[in-house]
Amino acid sequence: MTVKTSISLTDQQAEFARRLVAEGRYSSVSAVIQQGLEVLRRQDVADDAEMAAFREMLTRRANGSFVPAERFDEMMEEMLAEESRKLGLEG
């Protein structure tokens, strides 16, 4: 089903749409507008999915294990000391 509506375009937008029709890429200006809206709709769906995945990742991280900064520093020092020993870089 299609719905007839009225829209306003800038001169540049109208010229671009007419050029696409003249080049045979679309059958009408209406088809150009429909395709443009479909591209926006798909992008909106993709953006929503990306945001949902991001929120899910943040939730998993917030509910996951936590290492205090002091303990993290200790772990890094231990790891670096071990790697230095393996490479024979002890001072």
PDB file of N, CA, C and O in Angstrom, residues 26-83:
ATOM      1  N   TYR A  26      16.202   5.748 -11.336  1.00  0.00           N
ATOM      2  CA  TYR A  26      14.917   5.587 -10.664  1.00  0.00           C
ATOM      3  C   TYR A  26      13.820   5.950 -11.647  1.00  0.00           C
ATOM      4  O   TYR A  26      14.029   6.738 -12.570  1.00  0.00           O
ATOM      5  N   SER A  27      12.647   5.394 -11.408  1.00  0.00           N
ATOM      6  CA  SER A  27      11.537   5.635 -12.330  1.00  0.00           C
ATOM      7  C   SER A  27      10.844   6.970 -12.087  1.00  0.00           C
ATOM      8  O   SER A  27      10.185   7.496 -12.981  1.00  0.00           O
ATOM      9  N   SER A  28      10.988   7.515 -10.882  1.00  0.00           N
ATOM     10  CA  SER A  28      10.325   8.777 -10.553  1.00  0.00           C
ATOM     11  C   SER A  28      11.004   9.415  -9.344  1.00  0.00           C
ATOM     12  O   SER A  28      11.762   8.753  -8.617  1.00  0.00           O
ATOM     13  N   VAL A  29      10.690  10.689  -9.136  1.00  0.00           N
ATOM     14  CA  VAL A  29      11.190  11.376  -7.948  1.00  0.00           C
ATOM     15  C   VAL A  29      10.639  10.687  -6.707  1.00  0.00           C
ATOM     16  O   VAL A  29      11.329  10.538  -5.692  1.00  0.00           O
ATOM     17  N   SER A  30       9.424  10.219  -6.786  1.00  0.00           N
ATOM     18  CA  SER A  30       8.817   9.510  -5.668  1.00  0.00           C
ATOM     19  C   SER A  30       9.642   8.269  -5.310  1.00  0.00           C
ATOM     20  O   SER A  30       9.867   7.980  -4.134  1.00  0.00           O
ATOM     21  N   ALA A  31      10.104   7.549  -6.323  1.00  0.00           N
ATOM     22  CA  ALA A  31      10.929   6.360  -6.084  1.00  0.00           C
ATOM     23  C   ALA A  31      12.255   6.737  -5.419  1.00  0.00           C
ATOM     24  O   ALA A  31      12.767   6.010  -4.569  1.00  0.00           O
ATOM     25  N   VAL A  32      12.809   7.890  -5.794  1.00  0.00           N
ATOM     26  CA  VAL A  32      14.053   8.371  -5.166  1.00  0.00           C
ATOM     27  C   VAL A  32      13.806   8.626  -3.687  1.00  0.00           C
ATOM     28  O   VAL A  32      14.588   8.188  -2.824  1.00  0.00           O
ATOM     29  N   ILE A  33      12.732   9.307  -3.369  1.00  0.00           N
ATOM     30  CA  ILE A  33      12.401   9.632  -1.981  1.00  0.00           C
ATOM     31  C   ILE A  33      12.135   8.353  -1.194  1.00  0.00           C
ATOM     32  O   ILE A  33      12.601   8.195  -0.061  1.00  0.00           O
ATOM     33  N   GLN A  34      11.402   7.413  -1.788  1.00  0.00           N
ATOM     34  CA  GLN A  34      11.121   6.140  -1.112  1.00  0.00           C
ATOM     35  C   GLN A  34      12.419   5.403  -0.786  1.00  0.00           C
ATOM     36  O   GLN A  34      12.584   4.878   0.320  1.00  0.00           O
ATOM     37  N   GLN A  35      13.338   5.369  -1.742  1.00  0.00           N
ATOM     38  CA  GLN A  35      14.615   4.690  -1.507  1.00  0.00           C
ATOM     39  C   GLN A  35      15.411   5.388  -0.410  1.00  0.00           C
ATOM     40  O   GLN A  35      16.011   4.745   0.441  1.00  0.00           O
ATOM     41  N   GLY A  36      15.410   6.711  -0.437  1.00  0.00           N
ATOM     42  CA  GLY A  36      16.112   7.460   0.606  1.00  0.00           C
ATOM     43  C   GLY A  36      15.550   7.168   1.981  1.00  0.00           C
ATOM     44  O   GLY A  36      16.294   6.980   2.947  1.00  0.00           O
ATOM     45  N   LEU A  37      14.239   7.105   2.100  1.00  0.00           N
ATOM     46  CA  LEU A  37      13.615   6.780   3.383  1.00  0.00           C
ATOM     47  C   LEU A  37      13.921   5.353   3.817  1.00  0.00           C
ATOM     48  O   LEU A  37      14.120   5.078   5.002  1.00  0.00           O
ATOM     49  N   GLU A  38      13.984   4.442   2.852  1.00  0.00           N
ATOM     50  CA  GLU A  38      14.320   3.056   3.179  1.00  0.00           C
ATOM     51  C   GLU A  38      15.747   2.958   3.712  1.00  0.00           C
ATOM     52  O   GLU A  38      16.025   2.229   4.670  1.00  0.00           O
ATOM     53  N   VAL A  39      16.662   3.699   3.113  1.00  0.00           N
ATOM     54  CA  VAL A  39      18.049   3.725   3.600  1.00  0.00           C
ATOM     55  C   VAL A  39      18.082   4.258   5.035  1.00  0.00           C
ATOM     56  O   VAL A  39      18.765   3.693   5.902  1.00  0.00           O
ATOM     57  N   LEU A  40      17.346   5.323   5.301  1.00  0.00           N
ATOM     58  CA  LEU A  40      17.294   5.879   6.655  1.00  0.00           C
ATOM     59  C   LEU A  40      16.678   4.893   7.645  1.00  0.00           C
ATOM     60  O   LEU A  40      17.151   4.749   8.778  1.00  0.00           O
ATOM     61  N   ARG A  41      15.620   4.194   7.211  1.00  0.00           N
ATOM     62  CA  ARG A  41      14.969   3.209   8.084  1.00  0.00           C
ATOM     63  C   ARG A  41      15.941   2.096   8.450  1.00  0.00           C
ATOM     64  O   ARG A  41      16.080   1.719   9.615  1.00  0.00           O
ATOM     65  N   ARG A  42      16.663   1.573   7.445  1.00  0.00           N
ATOM     66  CA  ARG A  42      17.631   0.495   7.708  1.00  0.00           C
ATOM     67  C   ARG A  42      18.740   0.972   8.633  1.00  0.00           C
ATOM     68  O   ARG A  42      19.175   0.241   9.520  1.00  0.00           O
ATOM     69  N   GLN A  43      19.195   2.194   8.425  1.00  0.00           N
ATOM     70  CA  GLN A  43      20.248   2.747   9.284  1.00  0.00           C
ATOM     71  C   GLN A  43      19.744   2.898  10.715  1.00  0.00           C
ATOM     72  O   GLN A  43      20.466   2.611  11.668  1.00  0.00           O
ATOM     73  N   ASP A  44      18.505   3.320  10.862  1.00  0.00           N
ATOM     74  CA  ASP A  44      17.909   3.470  12.184  1.00  0.00           C
ATOM     75  C   ASP A  44      17.827   2.121  12.897  1.00  0.00           C
ATOM     76  O   ASP A  44      18.159   2.011  14.082  1.00  0.00           O
ATOM     77  N   VAL A  45      17.423   1.083  12.184  1.00  0.00           N
ATOM     78  CA  VAL A  45      17.351  -0.268  12.756  1.00  0.00           C
ATOM     79  C   VAL A  45      18.749  -0.734  13.165  1.00  0.00           C
ATOM     80  O   VAL A  45      18.947  -1.285  14.256  1.00  0.00           O
ATOM     81  N   ALA A  46      19.728  -0.507  12.303  1.00  0.00           N
ATOM     82  CA  ALA A  46      21.106  -0.909  12.608  1.00  0.00           C
ATOM     83  C   ALA A  46      21.637  -0.142  13.822  1.00  0.00           C
ATOM     84  O   ALA A  46      22.295  -0.726  14.691  1.00  0.00           O
ATOM     85  N   ASP A  47      21.354   1.151  13.891  1.00  0.00           N
ATOM     86  CA  ASP A  47      21.793   1.961  15.034  1.00  0.00           C
ATOM     87  C   ASP A  47      21.170   1.453  16.334  1.00  0.00           C
ATOM     88  O   ASP A  47      21.846   1.366  17.362  1.00  0.00           O
ATOM     89  N   ASP A  48      19.876   1.115  16.278  1.00  0.00           N
ATOM     90  CA  ASP A  48      19.195   0.593  17.470  1.00  0.00           C
ATOM     91  C   ASP A  48      19.822  -0.724  17.917  1.00  0.00           C
ATOM     92  O   ASP A  48      20.038  -0.944  19.114  1.00  0.00           O
ATOM     93  N   ALA A  49      20.132  -1.601  16.965  1.00  0.00           N
ATOM     94  CA  ALA A  49      20.747  -2.889  17.301  1.00  0.00           C
ATOM     95  C   ALA A  49      22.139  -2.684  17.894  1.00  0.00           C
ATOM     96  O   ALA A  49      22.511  -3.348  18.872  1.00  0.00           O
ATOM     97  N   GLU A  50      22.892  -1.761  17.328  1.00  0.00           N
ATOM     98  CA  GLU A  50      24.238  -1.476  17.843  1.00  0.00           C
ATOM     99  C   GLU A  50      24.168  -0.918  19.258  1.00  0.00           C
ATOM    100  O   GLU A  50      24.955  -1.305  20.128  1.00  0.00           O
ATOM    101  N   MET A  51      23.232  -0.024  19.498  1.00  0.00           N
ATOM    102  CA  MET A  51      23.082   0.559  20.831  1.00  0.00           C
ATOM    103  C   MET A  51      22.650  -0.507  21.834  1.00  0.00           C
ATOM    104  O   MET A  51      23.153  -0.540  22.971  1.00  0.00           O
ATOM    105  N   ALA A  52      21.756  -1.403  21.442  1.00  0.00           N
ATOM    106  CA  ALA A  52      21.325  -2.481  22.338  1.00  0.00           C
ATOM    107  C   ALA A  52      22.498  -3.391  22.678  1.00  0.00           C
ATOM    108  O   ALA A  52      22.662  -3.796  23.837  1.00  0.00           O
ATOM    109  N   ALA A  53      23.328  -3.713  21.697  1.00  0.00           N
ATOM    110  CA  ALA A  53      24.496  -4.560  21.937  1.00  0.00           C
ATOM    111  C   ALA A  53      25.484  -3.849  22.866  1.00  0.00           C
ATOM    112  O   ALA A  53      26.071  -4.475  23.755  1.00  0.00           O
ATOM    113  N   PHE A  54      25.664  -2.560  22.666  1.00  0.00           N
ATOM    114  CA  PHE A  54      26.566  -1.781  23.516  1.00  0.00           C
ATOM    115  C   PHE A  54      26.062  -1.764  24.958  1.00  0.00           C
ATOM    116  O   PHE A  54      26.827  -1.967  25.902  1.00  0.00           O
ATOM    117  N   ARG A  55      24.767  -1.550  25.130  1.00  0.00           N
ATOM    118  CA  ARG A  55      24.194  -1.536  26.479  1.00  0.00           C
ATOM    119  C   ARG A  55      24.353  -2.901  27.145  1.00  0.00           C
ATOM    120  O   ARG A  55      24.658  -2.990  28.339  1.00  0.00           O
ATOM    121  N   GLU A  56      24.146  -3.964  26.377  1.00  0.00           N
ATOM    122  CA  GLU A  56      24.305  -5.322  26.902  1.00  0.00           C
ATOM    123  C   GLU A  56      25.745  -5.561  27.347  1.00  0.00           C
ATOM    124  O   GLU A  56      26.000  -6.134  28.407  1.00  0.00           O
ATOM    125  N   MET A  57      26.706  -5.109  26.538  1.00  0.00           N
ATOM    126  CA  MET A  57      28.115  -5.262  26.895  1.00  0.00           C
ATOM    127  C   MET A  57      28.432  -4.495  28.182  1.00  0.00           C
ATOM    128  O   MET A  57      29.115  -5.008  29.072  1.00  0.00           O
ATOM    129  N   LEU A  58      27.911  -3.279  28.308  1.00  0.00           N
ATOM    130  CA  LEU A  58      28.131  -2.494  29.526  1.00  0.00           C
ATOM    131  C   LEU A  58      27.519  -3.173  30.751  1.00  0.00           C
ATOM    132  O   LEU A  58      28.128  -3.201  31.825  1.00  0.00           O
ATOM    133  N   THR A  59      26.345  -3.749  30.579  1.00  0.00           N
ATOM    134  CA  THR A  59      25.691  -4.451  31.680  1.00  0.00           C
ATOM    135  C   THR A  59      26.509  -5.664  32.101  1.00  0.00           C
ATOM    136  O   THR A  59      26.721  -5.896  33.297  1.00  0.00           O
ATOM    137  N   ARG A  60      26.985  -6.451  31.121  1.00  0.00           N
ATOM    138  CA  ARG A  60      27.814  -7.623  31.442  1.00  0.00           C
ATOM    139  C   ARG A  60      29.081  -7.203  32.176  1.00  0.00           C
ATOM    140  O   ARG A  60      29.483  -7.846  33.139  1.00  0.00           O
ATOM    141  N   ARG A  61      29.702  -6.128  31.702  1.00  0.00           N
ATOM    142  CA  ARG A  61      30.937  -5.675  32.355  1.00  0.00           C
ATOM    143  C   ARG A  61      30.654  -5.150  33.756  1.00  0.00           C
ATOM    144  O   ARG A  61      31.422  -5.393  34.676  1.00  0.00           O
ATOM    145  N   ALA A  62      29.557  -4.425  33.926  1.00  0.00           N
ATOM    146  CA  ALA A  62      29.216  -3.891  35.244  1.00  0.00           C
ATOM    147  C   ALA A  62      28.904  -5.003  36.235  1.00  0.00           C
ATOM    148  O   ALA A  62      29.189  -4.873  37.433  1.00  0.00           O
ATOM    149  N   ASN A  63      28.346  -6.107  35.751  1.00  0.00           N
ATOM    150  CA  ASN A  63      27.980  -7.217  36.626  1.00  0.00           C
ATOM    151  C   ASN A  63      29.088  -8.264  36.723  1.00  0.00           C
ATOM    152  O   ASN A  63      28.950  -9.237  37.459  1.00  0.00           O
ATOM    153  N   GLY A  64      30.179  -8.073  36.015  1.00  0.00           N
ATOM    154  CA  GLY A  64      31.274  -9.029  36.018  1.00  0.00           C
ATOM    155  C   GLY A  64      32.213  -8.818  37.190  1.00  0.00           C
ATOM    156  O   GLY A  64      31.965  -8.015  38.091  1.00  0.00           O
ATOM    157  N   SER A  65      33.297  -9.572  37.151  1.00  0.00           N
ATOM    158  CA  SER A  65      34.266  -9.461  38.237  1.00  0.00           C
ATOM    159  C   SER A  65      34.992  -8.113  38.153  1.00  0.00           C
ATOM    160  O   SER A  65      35.119  -7.523  37.090  1.00  0.00           O
ATOM    161  N   PHE A  66      35.465  -7.685  39.310  1.00  0.00           N
ATOM    162  CA  PHE A  66      36.092  -6.369  39.411  1.00  0.00           C
ATOM    163  C   PHE A  66      37.423  -6.520  40.138  1.00  0.00           C
ATOM    164  O   PHE A  66      37.510  -7.193  41.162  1.00  0.00           O
ATOM    165  N   VAL A  67      38.449  -5.923  39.592  1.00  0.00           N
ATOM    166  CA  VAL A  67      39.764  -5.925  40.228  1.00  0.00           C
ATOM    167  C   VAL A  67      40.074  -4.485  40.625  1.00  0.00           C
ATOM    168  O   VAL A  67      40.132  -3.608  39.758  1.00  0.00           O
ATOM    169  N   PRO A  68      40.276  -4.249  41.925  1.00  0.00           N
ATOM    170  CA  PRO A  68      40.614  -2.887  42.349  1.00  0.00           C
ATOM    171  C   PRO A  68      41.904  -2.420  41.685  1.00  0.00           C
ATOM    172  O   PRO A  68      42.779  -3.224  41.349  1.00  0.00           O
ATOM    173  N   ALA A  69      42.039  -1.121  41.508  1.00  0.00           N
ATOM    174  CA  ALA A  69      43.194  -0.550  40.814  1.00  0.00           C
ATOM    175  C   ALA A  69      44.502  -0.956  41.476  1.00  0.00           C
ATOM    176  O   ALA A  69      45.480  -1.269  40.789  1.00  0.00           O
ATOM    177  N   GLU A  70      44.527  -0.980  42.805  1.00  0.00           N
ATOM    178  CA  GLU A  70      45.759  -1.343  43.511  1.00  0.00           C
ATOM    179  C   GLU A  70      46.171  -2.779  43.186  1.00  0.00           C
ATOM    180  O   GLU A  70      47.340  -3.063  42.945  1.00  0.00           O
ATOM    181  N   ARG A  71      45.185  -3.682  43.189  1.00  0.00           N
ATOM    182  CA  ARG A  71      45.485  -5.089  42.876  1.00  0.00           C
ATOM    183  C   ARG A  71      45.893  -5.229  41.420  1.00  0.00           C
ATOM    184  O   ARG A  71      46.793  -5.998  41.095  1.00  0.00           O
ATOM    185  N   PHE A  72      45.268  -4.478  40.544  1.00  0.00           N
ATOM    186  CA  PHE A  72      45.632  -4.519  39.127  1.00  0.00           C
ATOM    187  C   PHE A  72      47.089  -4.091  38.956  1.00  0.00           C
ATOM    188  O   PHE A  72      47.844  -4.718  38.207  1.00  0.00           O
ATOM    189  N   ASP A  73      47.485  -3.023  39.644  1.00  0.00           N
ATOM    190  CA  ASP A  73      48.879  -2.558  39.572  1.00  0.00           C
ATOM    191  C   ASP A  73      49.834  -3.648  40.044  1.00  0.00           C
ATOM    192  O   ASP A  73      50.880  -3.882  39.435  1.00  0.00           O
ATOM    193  N   GLU A  74      49.474  -4.323  41.139  1.00  0.00           N
ATOM    194  CA  GLU A  74      50.309  -5.415  41.642  1.00  0.00           C
ATOM    195  C   GLU A  74      50.420  -6.538  40.614  1.00  0.00           C
ATOM    196  O   GLU A  74      51.510  -7.076  40.387  1.00  0.00           O
ATOM    197  N   MET A  75      49.302  -6.884  40.013  1.00  0.00           N
ATOM    198  CA  MET A  75      49.295  -7.950  39.005  1.00  0.00           C
ATOM    199  C   MET A  75      50.182  -7.582  37.818  1.00  0.00           C
ATOM    200  O   MET A  75      50.921  -8.428  37.289  1.00  0.00           O
ATOM    201  N   MET A  76      50.124  -6.336  37.400  1.00  0.00           N
ATOM    202  CA  MET A  76      50.950  -5.888  36.279  1.00  0.00           C
ATOM    203  C   MET A  76      52.430  -5.952  36.640  1.00  0.00           C
ATOM    204  O   MET A  76      53.255  -6.385  35.837  1.00  0.00           O
ATOM    205  N   GLU A  77      52.772  -5.510  37.835  1.00  0.00           N
ATOM    206  CA  GLU A  77      54.164  -5.555  38.296  1.00  0.00           C
ATOM    207  C   GLU A  77      54.660  -7.002  38.336  1.00  0.00           C
ATOM    208  O   GLU A  77      55.784  -7.295  37.908  1.00  0.00           O
ATOM    209  N   GLU A  78      53.831  -7.899  38.848  1.00  0.00           N
ATOM    210  CA  GLU A  78      54.202  -9.316  38.897  1.00  0.00           C
ATOM    211  C   GLU A  78      54.416  -9.874  37.499  1.00  0.00           C
ATOM    212  O   GLU A  78      55.374 -10.600  37.245  1.00  0.00           O
ATOM    213  N   MET A  79      53.518  -9.549  36.592  1.00  0.00           N
ATOM    214  CA  MET A  79      53.619 -10.040  35.215  1.00  0.00           C
ATOM    215  C   MET A  79      54.883  -9.497  34.550  1.00  0.00           C
ATOM    216  O   MET A  79      55.624 -10.244  33.899  1.00  0.00           O
ATOM    217  N   LEU A  80      55.151  -8.214  34.720  1.00  0.00           N
ATOM    218  CA  LEU A  80      56.340  -7.621  34.116  1.00  0.00           C
ATOM    219  C   LEU A  80      57.619  -8.213  34.700  1.00  0.00           C
ATOM    220  O   LEU A  80      58.591  -8.466  33.982  1.00  0.00           O
ATOM    221  N   ALA A  81      57.629  -8.447  36.021  1.00  0.00           N
ATOM    222  CA  ALA A  81      58.804  -9.057  36.657  1.00  0.00           C
ATOM    223  C   ALA A  81      59.029 -10.463  36.124  1.00  0.00           C
ATOM    224  O   ALA A  81      60.170 -10.853  35.825  1.00  0.00           O
ATOM    225  N   GLU A  82      57.962 -11.231  35.975  1.00  0.00           N
ATOM    226  CA  GLU A  82      58.068 -12.588  35.440  1.00  0.00           C
ATOM    227  C   GLU A  82      58.593 -12.576  34.011  1.00  0.00           C
ATOM    228  O   GLU A  82      59.479 -13.359  33.650  1.00  0.00           O
ATOM    229  N   GLU A  83      58.085 -11.694  33.191  1.00  0.00           N
ATOM    230  CA  GLU A  83      58.546 -11.600  31.798  1.00  0.00           C
ATOM    231  C   GLU A  83      60.005 -11.158  31.746  1.00  0.00           C
ATOM    232  O   GLU A  83      60.786 -11.657  30.938  1.00  0.00           O
TER     233      GLU A  83
END
